[in-house]
Structures are given as C-alpha cells and as structure tokens.
C-alpha cells in the first residue's frame, strides 16, 4: 500500500510539472507574438516616416544636415527591415536629425511630418519595452531551456 501512495505522488508531481511547462510554453509564444507584431508595426511606421521625409527633403534640407539627407536618399527604394541593424539605426538617427529642422516650423506641411514622427517614437518605446520583457523572460532559468527547445532567440532593441 505504501508504494501505491508513492506512485500517486510521483504521478501528481509529473502532472504538475507538465501543466507548468504547457503554461510557460503558451506564455512564451504569446510574448513572442506580441513582440513580433510590435516589431512589424514599428518598421512599417519607420518606412512611412522615411517616405514622408524623403518626399519633403526640400523642406528640411540645410547645409548642416546634408549627410542626413544623403542617408535618407540612399535607402529610399530599399526595405528598411532588410538592412543591417546599424544601418537601420543610422537611418533612424538621420531622420531624427532632420526632425529637428521640422520641429522648428509650424506650417501645415510640417504638421503631418511631426505627427508621424511622434507616432514613430511612441511605437518605438512600446516595441523596446516589449522586447525588454521578452528578452528577460527567455533569459531566466526555467524558461531559458524551454525557449531554447522552441528555437526562440533574443530580439534586438532599436534606438
């Protein structure tokens, strides 16, 4: 009779471990899905802002920001997501410097550029915060092994 209780305890513990693994797996997949959606939204908005700044380069071009203008022109026909991370960040920084020129004006053509850039900043902050949570979650002891088995890798921050 004693061995029956031991067997029951082992079965219950195995069931508890299985439930925990299934819960953690669903949690990891949900986090990965959220980060991926935010990543797609961020890069779509970055491409939209890039296109908008490219269309209005004549409004923001000065002698001080010629290198930024060249950077925006150079990647006008490329998908931003396919570029290397440091190139994407350089392009983002160039747009950021061009935004300083836009921010000084209150004309109607600048208002759309300001709104889209502000929206990009909001999406970037949300994306980076989700990446932080995701990366911390898959780097901690019990979930790290499960994440490795699921082929989940760390996501990259942006800017």
CSV table of N, CA and C in Angstrom, one decimal:
chain,number,residue,atom,x,y,z
A,1,UNK,N,0.8,-1.2,0.0
A,1,UNK,CA,0.0,0.0,0.0
A,1,UNK,C,0.9,1.3,0.0
A,2,UNK,N,2.0,1.2,0.7
A,2,UNK,CA,2.9,2.3,0.7
A,2,UNK,C,3.4,2.7,-0.7
A,3,UNK,N,3.7,1.7,-1.5
A,3,UNK,CA,4.2,2.0,-2.8
A,3,UNK,C,3.2,2.7,-3.7
A,4,UNK,N,1.9,2.4,-3.4
A,4,UNK,CA,0.8,3.0,-4.2
A,4,UNK,C,0.7,4.5,-3.9
A,5,UNK,N,1.0,4.9,-2.7
A,5,UNK,CA,1.0,6.3,-2.3
A,5,UNK,C,2.2,7.0,-3.0
A,6,UNK,N,3.3,6.4,-3.0
A,6,UNK,CA,4.5,6.9,-3.6
A,6,UNK,C,4.3,7.1,-5.1
A,7,UNK,N,3.6,6.1,-5.8
A,7,UNK,CA,3.3,6.2,-7.2
A,7,UNK,C,2.3,7.3,-7.5
A,8,UNK,N,1.4,7.5,-6.6
A,8,UNK,CA,0.4,8.6,-6.8
A,8,UNK,C,1.0,9.9,-6.7
A,9,UNK,N,1.9,10.1,-5.7
A,9,UNK,CA,2.7,11.3,-5.5
A,9,UNK,C,3.5,11.6,-6.7
A,10,UNK,N,4.2,10.6,-7.3
A,10,UNK,CA,5.0,10.8,-8.5
A,10,UNK,C,4.2,11.2,-9.7
A,11,UNK,N,3.0,10.6,-9.8
A,11,UNK,CA,2.1,10.9,-10.9
A,11,UNK,C,1.6,12.4,-10.8
A,12,UNK,N,1.2,12.7,-9.6
A,12,UNK,CA,0.7,14.1,-9.3
A,12,UNK,C,1.8,15.1,-9.6
A,13,UNK,N,3.0,14.9,-9.1
A,13,UNK,CA,4.1,15.8,-9.4
A,13,UNK,C,4.5,15.9,-10.9
A,14,UNK,N,4.4,14.8,-11.6
A,14,UNK,CA,4.7,14.8,-13.0
A,14,UNK,C,3.6,15.6,-13.7
A,15,UNK,N,2.3,15.5,-13.3
A,15,UNK,CA,1.2,16.2,-13.9
A,15,UNK,C,1.4,17.7,-13.6
A,16,UNK,N,1.8,18.1,-12.4
A,16,UNK,CA,2.1,19.5,-12.1
A,16,UNK,C,3.2,20.1,-13.0
A,17,UNK,N,4.3,19.3,-13.1
A,17,UNK,CA,5.4,19.8,-14.0
A,17,UNK,C,4.9,19.9,-15.4
A,18,UNK,N,4.1,19.0,-15.9
A,18,UNK,CA,3.6,19.1,-17.3
A,18,UNK,C,2.7,20.3,-17.5
A,19,UNK,N,1.9,20.6,-16.5
A,19,UNK,CA,1.0,21.8,-16.6
A,19,UNK,C,1.8,23.1,-16.6
A,20,UNK,N,2.9,23.1,-15.7
A,20,UNK,CA,3.7,24.3,-15.7
A,20,UNK,C,4.4,24.5,-17.0
A,21,UNK,N,4.9,23.4,-17.6
A,21,UNK,CA,5.6,23.5,-18.9
A,21,UNK,C,4.6,24.0,-20.0
A,22,UNK,N,3.4,23.5,-20.0
A,22,UNK,CA,2.5,23.9,-21.0
A,22,UNK,C,2.1,25.4,-20.8
A,23,UNK,N,1.9,25.8,-19.6
A,23,UNK,CA,1.6,27.2,-19.3
A,23,UNK,C,2.8,28.1,-19.7
A,24,UNK,N,4.0,27.7,-19.4
A,24,UNK,CA,5.2,28.5,-19.8
A,24,UNK,C,5.3,28.6,-21.3
A,25,UNK,N,5.0,27.5,-22.0
A,25,UNK,CA,5.1,27.5,-23.4
A,25,UNK,C,4.1,28.5,-24.1
A,26,UNK,N,2.9,28.4,-23.6
A,26,UNK,CA,1.9,29.4,-24.1
A,26,UNK,C,2.3,30.8,-23.8
A,27,UNK,N,2.8,31.0,-22.6
A,27,UNK,CA,3.3,32.4,-22.2
A,27,UNK,C,4.4,32.9,-23.1
A,28,UNK,N,5.4,32.0,-23.4
A,28,UNK,CA,6.5,32.4,-24.3
A,28,UNK,C,6.0,32.7,-25.7
A,29,UNK,N,5.1,31.8,-26.2
A,29,UNK,CA,4.5,32.1,-27.5
A,29,UNK,C,3.7,33.4,-27.6
A,30,UNK,N,3.0,33.6,-26.6
A,30,UNK,CA,2.2,34.9,-26.5
A,30,UNK,C,3.1,36.1,-26.5
A,31,UNK,N,4.2,36.1,-25.7
A,31,UNK,CA,5.2,37.1,-25.7
A,31,UNK,C,5.8,37.3,-27.0
A,32,UNK,N,6.2,36.2,-27.6
A,32,UNK,CA,6.9,36.3,-28.9
A,32,UNK,C,6.0,36.9,-30.0
A,33,UNK,N,4.7,36.5,-29.9
A,33,UNK,CA,3.7,37.0,-30.9
A,33,UNK,C,3.5,38.5,-30.7
A,34,UNK,N,3.4,39.0,-29.4
A,34,UNK,CA,3.3,40.4,-29.2
A,34,UNK,C,4.5,41.2,-29.7
A,35,UNK,N,5.7,40.7,-29.4
A,35,UNK,CA,6.9,41.4,-29.8
A,35,UNK,C,7.0,41.5,-31.3
A,36,UNK,N,6.6,40.4,-32.0
A,36,UNK,CA,6.7,40.3,-33.4
A,36,UNK,C,5.7,41.3,-34.1
A,37,UNK,N,4.5,41.4,-33.5
A,37,UNK,CA,3.5,42.3,-34.0
A,37,UNK,C,4.0,43.8,-33.8
A,38,UNK,N,4.6,44.1,-32.7
A,38,UNK,CA,5.1,45.4,-32.4
A,38,UNK,C,6.3,45.7,-33.3
A,39,UNK,N,7.1,44.7,-33.6
A,39,UNK,CA,8.2,44.9,-34.5
A,39,UNK,C,7.8,45.2,-35.9
A,40,UNK,N,6.8,44.5,-36.4
A,40,UNK,CA,6.2,44.8,-37.7
A,40,UNK,C,5.6,46.2,-37.7
A,41,UNK,N,4.9,46.6,-36.7
A,41,UNK,CA,4.3,47.9,-36.7
A,41,UNK,C,5.3,49.0,-36.6
A,42,UNK,N,6.4,48.8,-35.9
A,42,UNK,CA,7.5,49.8,-35.8
A,42,UNK,C,8.1,50.0,-37.2
A,43,UNK,N,8.5,48.9,-37.8
A,43,UNK,CA,9.2,49.0,-39.1
A,43,UNK,C,8.3,49.6,-40.2
A,44,UNK,N,7.0,49.3,-40.1
A,44,UNK,CA,6.0,49.9,-41.1
A,44,UNK,C,6.0,51.4,-40.9
A,45,UNK,N,5.9,51.8,-39.6
A,45,UNK,CA,5.9,53.2,-39.3
A,45,UNK,C,7.2,53.9,-39.7
A,46,UNK,N,8.3,53.2,-39.4
A,46,UNK,CA,9.6,53.8,-39.8
A,46,UNK,C,9.7,54.0,-41.3
A,47,UNK,N,9.2,53.0,-42.1
A,47,UNK,CA,9.2,53.2,-43.6
A,47,UNK,C,8.3,54.3,-44.0
A,48,UNK,N,7.2,54.4,-43.3
A,48,UNK,CA,6.2,55.5,-43.6
A,48,UNK,C,6.9,56.9,-43.4
A,49,UNK,N,7.5,57.0,-42.2
A,49,UNK,CA,8.2,58.3,-41.9
A,49,UNK,C,9.3,58.5,-42.8
A,50,UNK,N,10.1,57.5,-43.2
A,50,UNK,CA,11.2,57.6,-44.1
A,50,UNK,C,10.7,58.2,-45.5
A,51,UNK,N,9.6,57.6,-46.0
A,51,UNK,CA,9.0,58.0,-47.2
A,51,UNK,C,8.5,59.5,-47.1
A,52,UNK,N,7.9,59.8,-46.0
A,52,UNK,CA,7.4,61.1,-45.8
A,52,UNK,C,8.5,62.2,-45.8
A,53,UNK,N,9.6,61.8,-45.1
A,53,UNK,CA,10.7,62.8,-45.1
A,53,UNK,C,11.4,62.8,-46.4
A,54,UNK,N,11.5,61.7,-47.2
A,54,UNK,CA,12.1,61.7,-48.5
A,54,UNK,C,11.3,62.6,-49.4
A,55,UNK,N,10.0,62.5,-49.4
A,55,UNK,CA,9.1,63.4,-50.2
A,55,UNK,C,9.3,64.8,-49.9
A,56,UNK,N,9.6,65.2,-48.7
A,56,UNK,CA,9.7,66.6,-48.3
A,56,UNK,C,11.2,67.0,-47.9
A,57,UNK,N,12.1,66.4,-48.6
A,57,UNK,CA,13.5,66.7,-48.3
A,57,UNK,C,13.8,68.1,-48.6
A,58,UNK,N,13.2,68.7,-49.6
A,58,UNK,CA,13.5,70.1,-50.0
A,58,UNK,C,13.1,71.0,-48.8
A,59,UNK,N,12.1,70.6,-48.0
A,59,UNK,CA,11.7,71.5,-46.9
A,59,UNK,C,12.7,71.4,-45.7
A,60,UNK,N,13.4,70.3,-45.5
A,60,UNK,CA,14.3,70.2,-44.4
A,60,UNK,C,15.7,70.2,-44.7
A,61,UNK,N,16.1,70.3,-45.9
A,61,UNK,CA,17.5,70.3,-46.3
A,61,UNK,C,18.2,71.6,-46.0
A,62,UNK,N,19.3,71.5,-45.3
A,62,UNK,CA,20.1,72.7,-45.0
A,62,UNK,C,21.6,72.3,-45.2
A,63,UNK,N,22.4,73.3,-45.0
A,63,UNK,CA,23.9,73.0,-45.2
A,63,UNK,C,24.4,72.1,-44.1
A,64,UNK,N,23.7,72.2,-42.9
A,64,UNK,CA,24.2,71.4,-41.8
A,64,UNK,C,23.8,69.9,-41.8
A,65,UNK,N,22.8,69.6,-42.5
A,65,UNK,CA,22.3,68.2,-42.5
A,65,UNK,C,22.4,67.5,-43.8
A,66,UNK,N,23.3,67.8,-44.6
A,66,UNK,CA,23.5,67.2,-46.0
A,66,UNK,C,23.8,65.7,-45.9
A,67,UNK,N,24.5,65.3,-44.9
A,67,UNK,CA,24.8,63.9,-44.7
A,67,UNK,C,23.5,63.1,-44.4
A,68,UNK,N,22.7,63.7,-43.6
A,68,UNK,CA,21.4,63.1,-43.2
A,68,UNK,C,20.5,62.9,-44.4
A,69,UNK,N,20.5,64.0,-45.3
A,69,UNK,CA,19.7,64.0,-46.5
A,69,UNK,C,20.2,62.9,-47.4
A,70,UNK,N,21.5,62.7,-47.5
A,70,UNK,CA,22.1,61.7,-48.4
A,70,UNK,C,21.7,60.3,-47.9
A,71,UNK,N,21.7,60.1,-46.6
A,71,UNK,CA,21.3,58.8,-46.0
A,71,UNK,C,19.9,58.5,-46.3
A,72,UNK,N,19.0,59.5,-46.2
A,72,UNK,CA,17.6,59.2,-46.5
A,72,UNK,C,17.4,58.9,-48.0
A,73,UNK,N,18.1,59.6,-48.8
A,73,UNK,CA,18.0,59.4,-50.3
A,73,UNK,C,18.6,58.0,-50.6
A,74,UNK,N,19.7,57.6,-50.0
A,74,UNK,CA,20.4,56.3,-50.3
A,74,UNK,C,19.4,55.1,-50.1
A,75,UNK,N,18.6,55.1,-49.1
A,75,UNK,CA,17.8,54.0,-48.8
A,75,UNK,C,16.3,54.2,-49.2
A,76,UNK,N,16.0,55.0,-50.1
A,76,UNK,CA,14.6,55.3,-50.5
A,76,UNK,C,13.9,54.2,-51.1
A,77,UNK,N,14.6,53.3,-51.8
A,77,UNK,CA,13.9,52.2,-52.5
A,77,UNK,C,14.2,50.8,-51.9
A,78,UNK,N,14.8,50.8,-50.7
A,78,UNK,CA,15.0,49.6,-50.0
A,78,UNK,C,14.1,49.4,-48.9
A,79,UNK,N,13.8,48.1,-48.6
A,79,UNK,CA,13.1,47.8,-47.4
A,79,UNK,C,13.9,48.0,-46.2
A,80,UNK,N,13.5,48.7,-45.3
A,80,UNK,CA,14.3,49.1,-44.1
A,80,UNK,C,14.6,47.9,-43.3
A,81,UNK,N,13.6,47.0,-43.1
A,81,UNK,CA,13.8,45.8,-42.3
A,81,UNK,C,14.9,44.9,-42.8
A,82,UNK,N,15.2,44.9,-44.1
A,82,UNK,CA,16.2,44.0,-44.7
A,82,UNK,C,17.6,44.6,-44.5
A,83,UNK,N,17.7,45.8,-44.0
A,83,UNK,CA,19.1,46.4,-43.8
A,83,UNK,C,19.7,45.9,-42.5
A,84,UNK,N,21.0,46.0,-42.3
A,84,UNK,CA,21.6,45.6,-41.1
A,84,UNK,C,21.2,46.6,-40.0
A,85,UNK,N,21.3,46.1,-38.7
A,85,UNK,CA,20.8,46.9,-37.6
A,85,UNK,C,21.5,48.2,-37.5
A,86,UNK,N,22.8,48.2,-37.7
A,86,UNK,CA,23.5,49.5,-37.5
A,86,UNK,C,23.1,50.5,-38.6
A,87,UNK,N,22.8,50.0,-39.8
A,87,UNK,CA,22.4,50.8,-40.9
A,87,UNK,C,21.0,51.4,-40.7
A,88,UNK,N,20.1,50.5,-40.1
A,88,UNK,CA,18.8,51.0,-39.8
A,88,UNK,C,18.8,52.0,-38.7
A,89,UNK,N,19.7,51.9,-37.7
A,89,UNK,CA,19.8,52.9,-36.7
A,89,UNK,C,20.4,54.2,-37.2
A,90,UNK,N,21.4,54.1,-38.1
A,90,UNK,CA,21.9,55.3,-38.7
A,90,UNK,C,20.8,56.0,-39.5
A,91,UNK,N,20.0,55.3,-40.2
A,91,UNK,CA,18.9,55.9,-41.0
A,91,UNK,C,17.9,56.6,-40.0
A,92,UNK,N,17.6,55.9,-38.9
A,92,UNK,CA,16.7,56.4,-37.9
A,92,UNK,C,17.3,57.7,-37.3
A,93,UNK,N,18.6,57.7,-37.0
A,93,UNK,CA,19.3,58.9,-36.4
A,93,UNK,C,19.3,60.0,-37.4
A,94,UNK,N,19.4,59.7,-38.7
A,94,UNK,CA,19.4,60.8,-39.7
A,94,UNK,C,18.0,61.4,-39.8
A,95,UNK,N,17.0,60.6,-39.7
A,95,UNK,CA,15.6,61.1,-39.7
A,95,UNK,C,15.4,61.9,-38.4
A,96,UNK,N,16.0,61.4,-37.3
A,96,UNK,CA,15.8,62.2,-36.1
A,96,UNK,C,16.5,63.6,-36.2
A,97,UNK,N,17.6,63.7,-36.8
A,97,UNK,CA,18.2,65.0,-37.0
A,97,UNK,C,17.5,65.9,-38.0
A,98,UNK,N,16.9,65.3,-39.0
A,98,UNK,CA,16.0,66.0,-39.9
A,98,UNK,C,14.8,66.5,-39.2
A,99,UNK,N,14.3,65.7,-38.2
A,99,UNK,CA,13.1,66.1,-37.5
A,99,UNK,C,13.4,67.4,-36.7
A,100,UNK,N,14.6,67.6,-36.3
A,100,UNK,CA,14.9,68.9,-35.6
A,100,UNK,C,14.6,70.1,-36.4
A,101,UNK,N,14.8,70.0,-37.7
A,101,UNK,CA,14.5,71.1,-38.7
A,101,UNK,C,13.0,71.2,-38.8
A,102,UNK,N,12.3,70.1,-38.8
A,102,UNK,CA,10.8,70.1,-38.9
A,102,UNK,C,10.2,70.7,-37.7
A,103,UNK,N,10.8,70.4,-36.5
A,103,UNK,CA,10.2,70.8,-35.2
A,103,UNK,C,10.2,72.3,-35.0
A,104,UNK,N,11.0,73.0,-35.7
A,104,UNK,CA,11.1,74.4,-35.6
A,104,UNK,C,10.0,75.2,-36.3
A,105,UNK,N,9.3,74.5,-37.2
A,105,UNK,CA,8.3,75.2,-38.1
A,105,UNK,C,6.9,74.8,-37.7
A,106,UNK,N,5.9,75.7,-38.0
A,106,UNK,CA,4.5,75.4,-37.7
A,106,UNK,C,3.6,75.4,-38.9
A,107,UNK,N,4.2,75.3,-40.1
A,107,UNK,CA,3.4,75.3,-41.3
A,107,UNK,C,2.7,74.0,-41.5
A,108,UNK,N,1.6,74.0,-42.2
A,108,UNK,CA,0.8,72.8,-42.3
A,108,UNK,C,1.5,71.6,-42.9
A,109,UNK,N,2.4,71.8,-43.8
A,109,UNK,CA,3.1,70.6,-44.4
A,109,UNK,C,4.1,70.0,-43.4
A,110,UNK,N,4.5,70.7,-42.4
A,110,UNK,CA,5.3,70.1,-41.3
A,110,UNK,C,4.5,69.4,-40.3
A,111,UNK,N,3.2,69.7,-40.1
A,111,UNK,CA,2.4,69.1,-39.1
A,111,UNK,C,2.3,67.6,-39.3
A,112,UNK,N,2.0,67.2,-40.5
A,112,UNK,CA,1.9,65.8,-40.8
A,112,UNK,C,3.2,65.0,-40.5
A,113,UNK,N,4.3,65.7,-40.8
A,113,UNK,CA,5.6,65.0,-40.5
A,113,UNK,C,5.9,64.9,-39.0
A,114,UNK,N,5.5,65.9,-38.3
A,114,UNK,CA,5.6,65.9,-36.8
A,114,UNK,C,4.7,64.8,-36.2
A,115,UNK,N,3.5,64.7,-36.7
A,115,UNK,CA,2.6,63.7,-36.1
A,115,UNK,C,3.1,62.3,-36.4
A,116,UNK,N,3.5,62.0,-37.6
A,116,UNK,CA,4.0,60.7,-38.0
A,116,UNK,C,5.3,60.4,-37.2
A,117,UNK,N,6.2,61.3,-37.0
A,117,UNK,CA,7.4,61.1,-36.3
A,117,UNK,C,7.1,60.8,-34.8
A,118,UNK,N,6.1,61.6,-34.3
A,118,UNK,CA,5.7,61.4,-32.9
A,118,UNK,C,5.1,60.0,-32.7
A,119,UNK,N,4.3,59.6,-33.7
A,119,UNK,CA,3.8,58.2,-33.7
A,119,UNK,C,4.9,57.2,-33.7
A,120,UNK,N,5.9,57.4,-34.5
A,120,UNK,CA,7.0,56.5,-34.6
A,120,UNK,C,7.7,56.4,-33.2
A,121,UNK,N,7.9,57.5,-32.6
A,121,UNK,CA,8.5,57.5,-31.3
A,121,UNK,C,7.7,56.7,-30.3
A,122,UNK,N,6.4,56.8,-30.3
A,122,UNK,CA,5.5,56.1,-29.4
A,122,UNK,C,5.6,54.6,-29.7
A,123,UNK,N,5.6,54.2,-30.9
A,123,UNK,CA,5.6,52.8,-31.3
A,123,UNK,C,7.0,52.2,-30.9
A,124,UNK,N,8.1,53.0,-31.1
A,124,UNK,CA,9.4,52.6,-30.8
A,124,UNK,C,9.5,52.3,-29.3
A,125,UNK,N,9.0,53.2,-28.4
A,125,UNK,CA,9.0,53.0,-27.0
A,125,UNK,C,8.3,51.7,-26.6
A,126,UNK,N,7.1,51.5,-27.2
A,126,UNK,CA,6.3,50.3,-26.9
A,126,UNK,C,7.1,49.0,-27.3
A,127,UNK,N,7.6,49.1,-28.5
A,127,UNK,CA,8.4,47.9,-29.0
A,127,UNK,C,9.6,47.6,-28.1
A,128,UNK,N,10.3,48.6,-27.7
A,128,UNK,CA,11.5,48.4,-26.9
A,128,UNK,C,11.1,47.9,-25.5
A,129,UNK,N,10.0,48.3,-24.9
A,129,UNK,CA,9.6,47.8,-23.6
A,129,UNK,C,9.1,46.4,-23.7
A,130,UNK,N,8.4,46.0,-24.8
A,130,UNK,CA,8.0,44.6,-25.0
A,130,UNK,C,9.3,43.7,-25.2
A,131,UNK,N,10.3,44.2,-26.0
A,131,UNK,CA,11.5,43.4,-26.2
A,131,UNK,C,12.2,43.2,-24.9
A,132,UNK,N,12.2,44.2,-24.0
A,132,UNK,CA,12.9,44.1,-22.7
A,132,UNK,C,12.2,43.0,-21.9
A,133,UNK,N,10.9,43.0,-21.9
A,133,UNK,CA,10.2,41.9,-21.1
A,133,UNK,C,10.4,40.6,-21.7
A,134,UNK,N,10.3,40.5,-23.0
A,134,UNK,CA,10.5,39.2,-23.7
A,134,UNK,C,11.9,38.7,-23.5
A,135,UNK,N,12.9,39.5,-23.7
A,135,UNK,CA,14.3,39.1,-23.5
A,135,UNK,C,14.6,38.6,-22.1
A,136,UNK,N,14.0,39.4,-21.1
A,136,UNK,CA,14.2,39.0,-19.7
A,136,UNK,C,13.5,37.6,-19.4
A,137,UNK,N,12.4,37.4,-20.0
A,137,UNK,CA,11.6,36.2,-19.7
A,137,UNK,C,12.4,35.0,-20.3
A,138,UNK,N,12.9,35.1,-21.5
A,138,UNK,CA,13.5,33.9,-22.1
A,138,UNK,C,15.0,33.7,-21.6
A,139,UNK,N,15.5,34.7,-20.8
A,139,UNK,CA,16.8,34.5,-20.3
A,139,UNK,C,16.9,34.0,-18.8
A,140,UNK,N,15.7,33.8,-18.2
A,140,UNK,CA,15.7,33.3,-16.8
A,140,UNK,C,15.7,31.8,-16.8
A,141,UNK,N,16.1,31.2,-15.7
A,141,UNK,CA,16.4,29.8,-15.6
A,141,UNK,C,15.4,28.8,-16.2
A,142,UNK,N,14.2,28.7,-15.6
A,142,UNK,CA,13.4,27.6,-16.1
A,142,UNK,C,12.9,27.8,-17.6
A,143,UNK,N,12.6,29.1,-17.9
A,143,UNK,CA,12.1,29.3,-19.2
A,143,UNK,C,13.2,29.3,-20.3
A,144,UNK,N,14.4,29.5,-19.9
A,144,UNK,CA,15.6,29.5,-20.8
A,144,UNK,C,15.7,28.2,-21.6
A,145,UNK,N,15.5,27.1,-20.9
A,145,UNK,CA,15.6,25.8,-21.5
A,145,UNK,C,14.5,25.5,-22.4
A,146,UNK,N,13.3,26.0,-22.0
A,146,UNK,CA,12.1,25.8,-22.9
A,146,UNK,C,12.2,26.7,-24.1
A,147,UNK,N,12.7,27.9,-24.0
A,147,UNK,CA,12.9,28.8,-25.1
A,147,UNK,C,13.9,28.3,-26.1
A,148,UNK,N,15.0,27.6,-25.6
A,148,UNK,CA,16.0,27.0,-26.5
A,148,UNK,C,15.4,25.9,-27.3
A,149,UNK,N,14.5,25.1,-26.6
A,149,UNK,CA,13.9,24.0,-27.3
A,149,UNK,C,12.9,24.5,-28.3
A,150,UNK,N,12.3,25.6,-28.1
A,150,UNK,CA,11.3,26.2,-29.0
A,150,UNK,C,12.0,27.1,-30.1
A,151,UNK,N,13.4,27.2,-30.1
A,151,UNK,CA,14.1,28.0,-31.0
A,151,UNK,C,13.8,29.5,-30.9
A,152,UNK,N,13.5,30.0,-29.7
A,152,UNK,CA,13.2,31.4,-29.6
A,152,UNK,C,14.5,32.1,-29.2
A,153,UNK,N,14.8,33.1,-29.9
A,153,UNK,CA,16.1,33.9,-29.7
A,153,UNK,C,15.8,35.3,-29.2
A,154,UNK,N,16.8,35.9,-28.7
A,154,UNK,CA,16.7,37.3,-28.2
A,154,UNK,C,16.3,38.2,-29.3
A,155,UNK,N,15.5,39.2,-29.1
A,155,UNK,CA,15.1,40.2,-30.0
A,155,UNK,C,16.0,41.4,-29.8
A,156,UNK,N,16.2,42.2,-30.9
A,156,UNK,CA,17.1,43.3,-30.8
A,156,UNK,C,16.3,44.6,-30.5
A,157,UNK,N,16.9,45.4,-29.6
A,157,UNK,CA,16.3,46.7,-29.3
A,157,UNK,C,16.5,47.6,-30.5
A,158,UNK,N,15.8,48.7,-30.5
A,158,UNK,CA,16.0,49.7,-31.5
A,158,UNK,C,16.1,51.1,-30.9
A,159,UNK,N,17.2,51.7,-31.1
A,159,UNK,CA,17.5,53.1,-30.8
A,159,UNK,C,17.4,53.4,-29.3
